[in-house]
Amino acid sequence: MDKEQVALILDEIGTLLELQGENPFRCNAYHNASRAISQMEGNLAEIVTAGKLAEIPGIGDTLRDKITTLVTTGHLPFYEEQRKKVPAGLLDMLRIQGLGPKKARALYDQLGIESLDALKIACEDNRVATLKGFGAKTQQKILEGLAFLSQMGERVRIDQALPIAQQLIDGLGNCPGIKRIELCGSLRRRKDTIKDIDILISSDDAAPIMERFVTLPGVTQIIGQGDTKSSVIVAGNSGRGRRVLMNADLRVVTDAQFPFALHYFTGCKEHNIAMRARAQKRDLKLNEYGLSGPTKSVKCKDEADIFKALGLDYIPPELREQTGELDVAEKHHLPKLLEADDIRGVFHCHTTYSDGHATLAEMAEAAQALGLEYLGIGDHSQSLTVANGLTPERVHKQWAEIDKLNAKFKGFRLFKGTECDILPDGSLDFDDDLLAEFDYVVASVHTHFGLAEPEMTARIVRAVSHPRVTMLGHMTGRLLLKRDGYKVDTEAVFKAAAEHGTMIEINAHPMRLDMDWIHAKRAKALGVQLVINPDAHATEEIAYYRYGVDVARRGWVEKKEVFNTKTTAQVAKVLAARGK
DNA sequence: GCCGTTTTCGGCCCGACTGTTTTCAGTCG
């Protein structure tokens, strides 16, 4: 059983215990362990075998044994027992806004409700409102929550959330009395998927701002409206005509409170808890309004001052995931993170030669408009006929056009590449002689996703070990919120890539963002050279590389670890040397 | 269930908002 499966089960156990009214701290121990496992580096089975599981913070003797059982046998009697004690439908009910374990349990105990459908009928029959602790408003909120759930999924991609957040900020921007306004939460930390939009404002007069917020265009429902905090549901356009609904929260504080509130609402929650605990050890109290001791409070003009007051270097939002950043910041060893401006070009872009929407010339022009120095073309290879993959003849035709364009460019260059299919047995879709003539080769899996893990791993390791392969494309093939990645032992892929000097792509297309930040962090640790590619199929998609920079930053990646921060001359030199 | 510079027990971050209460529990982040 792999990391994700173990993490899911631990998290579910925590929730099942909550539904049974267990001690919240015990429940939390399972949620924490779930997080620790899903974010840990390395191969879980290896760590279990090495007996190093309990070295992970948040995993003690009990959880070590349970996780070991899960990993080695594939199931856990304790988990099965808990599942028997709680009807499955109660877990669904927790997805409703404002409905927590206590209320869900009461609905089950007193009305026998154990599904969303039954809950809807009970609300419509006015049976919920009569329960102790419930009322007409709660019943109405549950109905609204059910409607919200049926209209959308739980999370949306960052590229869908950002425009909605921007629309809200623009709408608030001209409100008088705003001193500072900032996006917080997981959007500020640049997670690949987002649940809520969090906006923070500093002002001396919150009321009119609140009023503006809940009446902004796109707001479809007001969840709450208080003196300093309001919560709404907002509809936005996902960019392809599809409507996306999201929660959006606004908090208004004074300007003196702003840095503390900004830190607090940026999260993540576990990072905040660690920061508060750290403050406590120094006889200080940290909350969203300030940092104070028994006699006086510490003035902070920005977040950096808060970290400094607690003996830490400034921790960028992307690193605030409670994966060791406090310890490293204390020792002054935080990485100097990659910046979007460090990227000088990208290597995985499609044109009308295969399945792209723009011509070679149009893509080159768009790349230059973005300030890039070079653009690598990587159209599909011959066997991927659904994507109009190029035959060797068409490859030569494309090269001739690239040569022609390059002859005209000043300070810009197109590199000749291919996104060459990795065939089911791990061989490549073009012969070695043709591959040798490309400037570089991106090797990717596009077919036979269902191979068992050993076969898929062997397939990708073989491709990564091929001397003509420059970089591996979208390592797991996942599509965010749509399709899980194929089963592959990423640890083995990283080791092969490091051994053969093959790069691994951070595919920056916001539907993929594959590999993810945890993988990126691990790849870096194992000495794999990274490259950030937009997988652009249209001119406006070249700028997607910025989402890849976000992933890299979350993975603690520095400029020197990313190939496409090099100049055109440096890139050409490295690629020429690899071809030998 | 975890954890320990207050260390094997007794804590575990903490405040806003809502709704149903009549002083607070539940939920959320």
XYZ file of C-alpha atoms (C1' of nucleotides) in Angstrom:
609
model
C 0.000 0.000 0.000
C 1.443 3.369 -0.975
C 1.699 6.710 0.786
C -1.488 8.251 -0.546
C -3.606 5.248 0.337
C -2.171 5.070 3.852
C -2.681 8.803 4.328
C -6.290 8.581 3.166
C -7.053 5.755 5.597
C -5.421 7.540 8.547
C -7.386 10.672 7.775
C -10.594 8.698 7.519
C -9.914 6.990 10.845
C -9.534 10.420 12.437
C -12.884 11.470 11.004
C -14.577 8.213 12.010
C -13.362 8.746 15.564
C -14.684 12.317 15.517
C -18.083 11.000 14.471
C -18.020 8.759 17.515
C -17.294 11.687 19.818
C -13.722 10.606 20.541
C -11.240 12.899 22.278
C -10.463 15.562 19.649
C -6.742 15.344 20.294
C -6.761 11.647 19.585
C -8.660 12.310 16.353
C -6.207 14.997 15.452
C -3.310 12.616 15.969
C -4.654 10.574 13.035
C -5.156 13.648 10.866
C -1.637 14.805 11.682
C -0.173 11.412 10.919
C -2.050 11.377 7.599
C -0.485 14.668 6.671
C 2.956 13.561 7.834
C 2.782 10.453 5.662
C 1.495 12.213 2.555
C 4.213 14.859 2.788
C 7.122 12.676 3.824
C 10.038 12.256 1.483
C 11.170 8.904 0.220
C 9.584 5.510 -0.187
C 7.187 4.533 2.595
C 7.803 0.781 2.327
C 11.560 1.321 2.608
C 11.144 3.501 5.674
C 8.889 0.935 7.314
C 11.411 -1.827 6.582
C 14.250 0.283 7.939
C 12.280 0.788 11.161
C 12.442 4.564 10.812
C 8.725 5.275 10.822
C 8.538 6.532 14.416
C 11.259 9.073 13.622
C 8.652 11.045 11.704
C 7.214 13.751 13.996
C 3.606 12.995 14.886
C 4.013 9.224 14.613
C 4.454 7.388 17.899
C 4.404 3.730 18.856
C 0.699 3.142 18.206
C 0.567 4.760 14.792
C 3.878 3.208 13.822
C 2.365 -0.234 14.388
C -0.849 0.599 12.554
C 0.958 2.066 9.556
C 3.329 -0.897 9.464
C 0.348 -3.232 9.373
C -1.214 -1.234 6.542
C 1.941 -1.159 4.466
C 2.884 -4.788 4.939
C -0.547 -6.465 4.832
C -2.628 -3.974 2.873
C -5.324 -3.683 5.509
C -5.901 -2.740 9.112
C -8.397 -4.458 11.432
C -8.755 -1.315 13.558
C -9.828 0.649 10.478
C -12.366 -2.007 9.469
C -13.824 -1.916 12.993
C -14.258 1.851 12.922
C -15.913 1.687 9.527
C -18.425 -0.802 10.863
C -19.295 1.530 13.726
C -20.142 4.517 11.506
C -22.482 4.543 8.494
C -20.608 5.596 5.355
C -23.126 8.341 4.601
C -22.063 10.321 7.674
C -18.701 10.984 6.020
C -20.519 12.515 3.052
C -22.554 14.716 5.372
C -19.388 16.317 6.731
C -18.779 17.827 3.311
C -21.685 20.190 3.959
C -20.720 23.660 5.152
C -21.516 24.127 8.819
C -22.246 20.476 9.435
C -19.623 18.906 11.669
C -19.278 15.567 13.419
C -21.570 16.425 16.330
C -24.484 17.521 14.200
C -24.014 14.706 11.700
C -24.067 12.223 14.543
C -27.220 13.815 16.012
C -28.972 13.549 12.650
C -28.122 9.871 12.512
C -28.943 9.068 16.133
C -32.219 10.948 16.276
C -33.558 10.767 12.722
C -31.708 7.756 11.358
C -30.287 9.833 8.496
C -27.294 8.246 6.840
C -27.164 9.685 3.341
C -27.262 13.073 1.633
C -30.505 12.127 -0.106
C -32.186 11.225 3.187
C -30.892 14.453 4.701
C -32.414 16.520 1.911
C -35.799 14.845 2.333
C -35.690 15.350 6.125
C -34.934 19.051 5.673
C -37.748 19.436 3.160
C -40.081 17.668 5.591
C -39.033 20.145 8.288
C -37.920 17.320 10.545
C -34.380 18.647 11.017
C -35.497 21.998 12.429
C -37.257 20.333 15.321
C -34.152 18.618 16.695
C -32.507 19.961 19.821
C -29.610 22.191 18.850
C -30.987 22.647 15.348
C -33.484 25.196 14.092
C -35.050 26.670 10.977
C -31.881 28.488 9.993
C -29.656 25.460 10.408
C -32.052 23.443 8.289
C -31.983 26.126 5.611
C -28.165 26.235 5.686
C -28.018 22.493 5.254
C -30.266 22.726 2.189
C -28.061 25.470 0.770
C -24.977 23.414 1.544
C -26.481 20.437 -0.278
C -27.229 22.608 -3.298
C -23.671 23.985 -3.224
C -22.228 20.477 -3.143
C -24.309 19.329 -6.064
C -23.205 22.279 -8.168
C -19.477 21.825 -7.849
C -16.622 19.767 -6.540
C -14.787 20.616 -3.392
C -11.594 22.088 -4.778
C -10.705 23.986 -7.904
C -7.401 24.394 -9.711
C -5.238 27.393 -8.983
C -5.685 28.753 -12.509
C -9.454 28.735 -11.949
C -9.280 30.259 -8.464
C -6.859 33.075 -9.213
C -9.080 34.986 -11.657
C -12.025 34.772 -9.237
C -9.851 36.076 -6.412
C -8.560 38.846 -8.653
C -12.110 39.788 -9.590
C -12.956 40.184 -5.880
C -9.832 42.194 -5.152
C -10.529 44.452 -8.131
C -14.073 44.922 -6.890
C -12.867 45.918 -3.444
C -9.907 47.928 -4.657
C -11.679 51.250 -5.018
C -13.414 50.993 -1.657
C -12.370 53.999 0.459
C -10.379 53.419 3.621
C -8.401 50.378 2.473
C -4.774 50.642 3.568
C -3.449 47.212 2.634
C -5.093 44.358 0.772
C -3.604 40.917 0.255
C -4.545 37.431 -0.854
C -3.949 34.848 1.891
C -4.521 31.157 2.436
C -3.533 28.424 0.031
C -3.638 30.823 -2.910
C -0.815 32.811 -1.360
C 1.029 29.586 -0.632
C 0.442 28.636 -4.275
C -1.076 25.230 -3.781
C -2.078 23.438 -6.986
C -5.727 23.211 -5.939
C -7.683 25.632 -3.797
C -10.731 25.320 -1.577
C -11.341 28.847 -0.322
C -10.337 32.329 -1.332
C -9.024 34.332 1.637
C -8.640 38.082 1.421
C -7.212 40.317 4.126
C -7.637 44.074 4.358
C -6.401 46.662 6.809
C -8.671 49.619 7.474
C -10.033 51.702 10.329
C -13.588 51.334 9.112
C -14.588 47.775 8.306
C -18.348 48.124 7.954
C -18.531 49.692 4.474
C -15.913 47.253 3.172
C -17.928 44.323 4.482
C -21.028 45.724 2.859
C -19.230 46.097 -0.474
C -17.786 42.593 -0.233
C -21.090 40.779 0.225
C -22.675 42.707 -2.637
C -19.854 42.327 -5.166
C -20.759 41.048 -8.636
C -20.564 37.262 -8.682
C -21.543 36.797 -5.043
C -24.374 34.279 -5.050
C -24.822 33.658 -1.349
C -23.820 35.217 1.971
C -22.705 32.588 4.454
C -21.910 35.058 7.192
C -21.345 38.745 7.742
C -19.773 40.045 10.934
C -17.856 43.118 12.101
C -14.466 41.856 10.981
C -15.207 38.708 9.010
C -17.547 37.845 6.173
C -17.957 34.743 4.129
C -19.666 34.351 0.756
C -20.035 32.015 -2.162
C -18.872 33.559 -5.384
C -19.306 32.434 -8.967
C -16.550 32.893 -11.466
C -15.725 31.937 -14.989
C -13.211 29.144 -15.211
C -11.947 30.447 -18.530
C -13.657 27.930 -20.785
C -17.195 29.084 -20.215
C -17.718 26.845 -17.227
C -19.059 28.370 -14.047
C -17.033 27.735 -10.913
C -18.369 28.333 -7.408
C -16.045 29.026 -4.512
C -16.101 30.084 -0.909
C -14.507 33.447 -0.290
C -13.676 34.898 3.116
C -12.790 38.474 3.920
C -11.185 39.663 7.136
C -10.644 43.303 8.023
C -8.133 44.304 10.717
C -6.308 47.472 11.732
C -3.078 48.307 9.963
C -1.051 47.517 13.097
C -2.630 44.053 13.186
C -2.148 43.448 9.483
C 1.202 41.566 9.536
C -0.037 39.178 12.232
C -3.312 38.607 10.452
C -1.500 38.130 7.140
C 0.711 35.488 8.666
C -2.174 33.847 10.431
C -4.486 33.675 7.418
C -1.752 32.506 5.100
C -1.292 29.312 7.115
C -0.962 26.494 6.759
C -2.735 25.633 9.968
C 0.011 23.296 11.150
C 2.666 25.933 10.466
C 0.643 28.398 12.536
C 0.336 25.958 15.408
C 4.087 25.433 15.385
C 4.651 29.198 15.337
C 2.312 29.699 18.268
C 3.976 26.932 20.220
C 7.320 28.545 19.487
C 6.009 31.868 20.770
C 4.727 30.166 23.921
C 8.180 28.786 24.653
C 9.431 32.360 24.620
C 6.665 33.397 27.009
C 4.875 35.151 24.162
C 1.424 34.770 22.695
C 0.942 34.875 18.945
C -2.465 35.291 17.343
C -3.902 37.093 14.343
C -3.807 40.428 16.165
C -0.347 40.538 17.642
C 2.605 39.051 19.422
C 2.549 39.856 23.092
C 4.300 38.961 26.333
C 3.175 39.261 29.947
C 4.015 42.956 30.081
C 4.334 44.326 26.576
C 3.646 43.462 22.959
C 6.140 43.195 20.117
C 5.628 45.670 17.308
C 5.971 44.224 13.804
C 5.638 46.202 10.600
C 5.620 43.133 8.364
C 5.793 39.341 8.485
C 9.599 39.337 8.475
C 9.523 41.128 11.829
C 7.345 38.385 13.302
C 9.729 35.648 12.213
C 12.660 37.704 13.488
C 11.027 38.176 16.875
C 10.801 34.405 17.149
C 14.432 33.876 16.143
C 13.666 32.843 12.573
C 14.646 33.959 9.095
C 11.776 35.053 6.874
C 9.905 32.008 5.602
C 8.263 32.584 2.193
C 4.566 31.590 2.072
C 5.244 28.661 -0.281
C 7.372 26.973 2.396
C 4.818 27.264 5.189
C 3.633 23.676 5.041
C 5.146 22.457 8.305
C 7.704 20.284 6.587
C 10.639 21.418 8.679
C 10.780 25.071 7.642
C 10.967 26.411 11.213
C 14.029 24.329 12.097
C 15.809 25.321 8.907
C 14.875 28.997 9.317
C 16.276 28.918 12.842
C 19.615 27.687 11.507
C 19.598 30.316 8.723
C 19.688 27.594 6.079
C 16.532 28.373 4.103
C 17.050 28.088 0.344
C 17.084 31.177 -1.830
C 14.026 30.185 -3.840
C 13.742 30.239 -7.593
C 11.973 33.343 -8.982
C 9.758 33.526 -12.067
C 12.187 36.022 -13.593
C 14.986 33.451 -13.374
C 13.360 31.439 -16.167
C 14.973 32.249 -19.524
C 13.154 29.804 -21.768
C 11.056 26.624 -21.833
C 11.342 23.281 -23.604
C 8.019 21.574 -23.956
C 5.672 23.387 -26.325
C 3.423 22.178 -29.102
C 2.591 23.762 -32.446
C 0.129 23.114 -35.260
C 2.585 20.466 -36.488
C 1.012 18.186 -33.862
C -1.861 19.142 -31.533
C -1.017 22.769 -30.759
C -3.281 25.658 -31.764
C -0.562 28.089 -32.843
C 2.067 27.951 -35.561
C 5.794 27.749 -34.959
C 6.166 31.432 -35.804
C 3.279 32.461 -33.545
C 4.687 30.490 -30.603
C 8.126 32.028 -31.133
C 6.645 35.498 -31.237
C 4.634 34.910 -28.056
C 7.709 33.602 -26.228
C 9.641 36.723 -27.169
C 6.771 38.909 -26.019
C 7.074 37.217 -22.614
C 10.742 38.144 -22.519
C 12.027 34.595 -23.000
C 15.370 34.080 -24.738
C 14.624 30.693 -26.190
C 11.761 28.334 -26.847
C 12.038 24.588 -27.173
C 9.594 22.922 -29.516
C 8.465 19.471 -28.496
C 5.711 18.222 -30.753
C 4.405 14.702 -30.406
C 6.079 11.706 -32.036
C 4.743 9.431 -34.763
C 2.868 6.768 -32.794
C 0.634 9.310 -31.031
C -1.670 9.630 -33.999
C -4.548 11.062 -31.930
C -2.350 14.094 -31.319
C -1.149 14.240 -34.923
C 2.331 12.988 -33.994
C 5.137 13.786 -36.432
C 6.670 11.234 -38.771
C 10.420 11.557 -39.413
C 9.612 13.275 -42.728
C 7.504 15.907 -40.991
C 10.190 16.300 -38.332
C 12.663 17.270 -41.070
C 10.157 19.717 -42.506
C 9.749 21.322 -39.083
C 13.520 21.558 -38.646
C 13.824 23.399 -41.951
C 11.244 25.929 -40.809
C 12.991 26.332 -37.449
C 16.319 26.963 -39.222
C 14.646 29.615 -41.348
C 13.102 31.350 -38.337
C 16.311 31.154 -36.296
C 18.192 32.840 -39.116
C 15.922 35.866 -38.706
C 15.894 36.111 -34.898
C 18.174 38.380 -32.919
C 18.672 37.427 -29.261
C 16.173 34.609 -29.513
C 16.447 30.994 -30.542
C 14.178 28.053 -31.177
C 15.503 24.666 -30.070
C 14.571 21.547 -32.003
C 12.993 19.024 -29.720
C 10.414 16.299 -29.601
C 8.033 14.983 -27.027
C 8.833 11.416 -27.874
C 6.455 8.712 -26.688
C 7.728 6.130 -24.277
C 6.349 2.898 -25.744
C 4.890 0.258 -23.403
C 8.191 -1.616 -23.127
C 10.155 1.546 -22.362
C 11.670 1.921 -25.817
C 11.278 5.184 -27.716
C 9.065 6.129 -30.612
C 11.914 7.326 -32.904
C 15.106 5.480 -33.748
C 18.368 6.506 -32.104
C 19.785 8.124 -35.223
C 16.870 10.497 -35.570
C 16.808 11.205 -31.827
C 20.482 12.146 -31.982
C 19.720 14.909 -34.446
C 17.282 16.717 -32.155
C 18.703 19.398 -29.876
C 16.928 17.623 -27.022
C 14.354 14.920 -26.326
C 11.436 15.032 -23.873
C 10.282 11.471 -23.225
C 6.699 11.033 -22.014
C 4.118 8.331 -21.374
C 0.821 8.847 -23.203
C -0.543 5.331 -23.537
C -1.010 2.150 -21.524
C -1.604 4.039 -18.266
C -2.889 0.901 -16.590
C 0.382 -1.021 -16.339
C 1.158 -2.499 -12.946
C 3.686 -0.543 -10.915
C 6.721 -2.790 -11.571
C 6.149 -2.701 -15.346
C 5.444 1.040 -15.404
C 8.514 1.729 -13.289
C 10.718 -0.438 -15.500
C 9.277 1.288 -18.572
C 10.030 4.798 -17.334
C 13.397 3.892 -15.822
C 14.436 2.407 -19.154
C 13.471 5.597 -20.980
C 15.171 7.833 -18.428
C 18.332 5.727 -18.783
C 18.389 6.124 -22.575
C 21.384 8.259 -23.594
C 19.313 10.301 -26.086
C 16.665 11.298 -23.549
C 17.261 14.785 -22.177
C 14.294 15.029 -19.874
C 11.275 13.103 -18.635
C 7.885 14.745 -19.284
C 4.942 14.774 -16.844
C 6.283 12.065 -14.586
C 3.028 10.572 -13.261
C 0.492 11.637 -15.900
C -2.010 12.866 -13.344
C -4.707 15.349 -14.245
C -5.603 17.471 -11.245
C -9.032 16.657 -9.771
C -9.679 14.370 -12.745
C -7.304 11.463 -13.033
C -4.761 9.926 -10.697
C -1.259 9.413 -11.959
C -0.142 6.035 -13.171
C 1.424 3.687 -10.667
C 5.145 4.275 -10.682
C 7.897 4.048 -8.100
C 9.031 7.651 -8.252
C 11.981 6.923 -6.000
C 13.387 4.506 -8.591
C 12.793 7.058 -11.367
C 14.622 9.780 -9.420
C 17.579 7.528 -8.759
C 17.815 6.520 -12.420
C 17.513 10.143 -13.531
C 20.228 11.240 -11.122
C 22.494 8.413 -12.219
C 22.140 9.136 -15.932
C 22.059 12.906 -15.653
C 18.553 12.977 -17.141
C 16.390 15.932 -16.181
C 12.849 15.633 -14.879
C 10.267 18.149 -15.924
C 7.993 20.032 -13.621
C 5.096 20.133 -16.038
C 3.652 23.576 -15.375
C 0.365 23.124 -17.165
C -2.156 23.960 -14.414
C -4.174 20.841 -15.200
C -1.109 18.720 -14.493
C 1.475 20.369 -12.220
C 3.226 17.066 -12.377
C 5.557 16.329 -10.696
C 4.074 17.943 -7.619
C 5.955 19.925 -4.975
C 6.624 16.963 -2.707
C 8.183 15.059 -5.590
C 10.142 18.143 -6.608
C 11.566 18.421 -3.108
C 12.587 14.774 -3.162
C 14.049 14.988 -6.673
C 16.141 17.957 -5.581
C 17.350 16.055 -2.518
C 18.458 13.171 -4.750
C 20.373 15.493 -7.063
C 18.040 15.385 -10.068
C 18.338 18.334 -12.438
C 14.905 19.937 -12.877
C 13.371 21.781 -15.801
C 10.117 23.750 -15.841
C 7.973 23.373 -18.945
C 4.514 24.786 -19.719
C 3.376 21.984 -22.079
C 1.814 24.863 -24.007
C -0.657 24.082 -26.769
C -1.438 27.756 -27.455
C 0.457 31.046 -27.286
C -1.164 32.185 -24.043
C -0.188 28.922 -22.375
C 3.555 29.581 -22.566
C 3.181 31.779 -19.475
C 2.004 28.698 -17.582
C 5.646 28.164 -16.642
C 4.919 30.498 -13.731
C 2.723 27.844 -12.134
C 5.700 25.516 -12.431
C 7.834 28.075 -10.635
C 5.256 27.987 -7.831
C 5.615 24.198 -7.598
C 9.401 24.502 -7.557
C 9.305 27.124 -4.815
C 7.037 24.918 -2.715
C 9.614 22.168 -3.278
C 12.419 24.367 -1.863
C 14.027 24.542 -5.314
C 16.715 27.105 -6.091
C 17.736 28.714 -9.362
C 20.816 26.536 -9.840
C 18.698 23.387 -9.733
C 16.578 24.388 -12.735
C 18.012 23.909 -16.207
C 16.013 26.604 -17.957
C 17.477 29.356 -15.827
C 20.593 29.021 -17.986
C 21.364 31.376 -20.857
C 20.881 30.314 -24.471
C 24.619 29.760 -24.859
C 24.854 27.664 -21.707
C 21.830 25.601 -22.743
C 23.238 25.014 -26.228
C 26.541 23.904 -24.744
C 24.969 21.430 -22.328
C 22.668 19.982 -24.986
C 25.511 19.613 -27.484
C 27.645 17.837 -24.892
C 24.801 15.414 -24.068
C 24.441 14.507 -27.734
C 28.028 13.220 -27.904
C -2.588 9.453 20.163
C 1.689 12.407 20.588
C 5.051 14.661 23.246
C 8.831 16.338 26.752
C 14.806 22.786 28.328
C 7.620 22.498 33.156
C 9.513 14.941 30.457
C 5.851 9.394 31.670
C 1.183 12.931 33.056
C -1.349 16.444 31.503
C -1.373 19.266 28.283
C -2.437 19.711 23.186
C -3.504 27.344 19.110
C -7.108 30.234 19.476
C -10.512 33.562 17.955
C -14.877 34.760 14.891
C -19.285 33.779 13.800
C -23.814 31.433 13.935
C -27.735 29.646 15.836
C -29.995 28.273 19.480
C -29.709 29.354 23.552
C -30.347 32.593 27.970
C -24.574 31.530 28.674
C -22.821 28.321 25.175
C -21.817 24.494 21.772
C -20.589 23.643 17.244
C -18.053 24.728 13.238
C -14.440 26.757 10.734
C -9.919 28.158 9.505
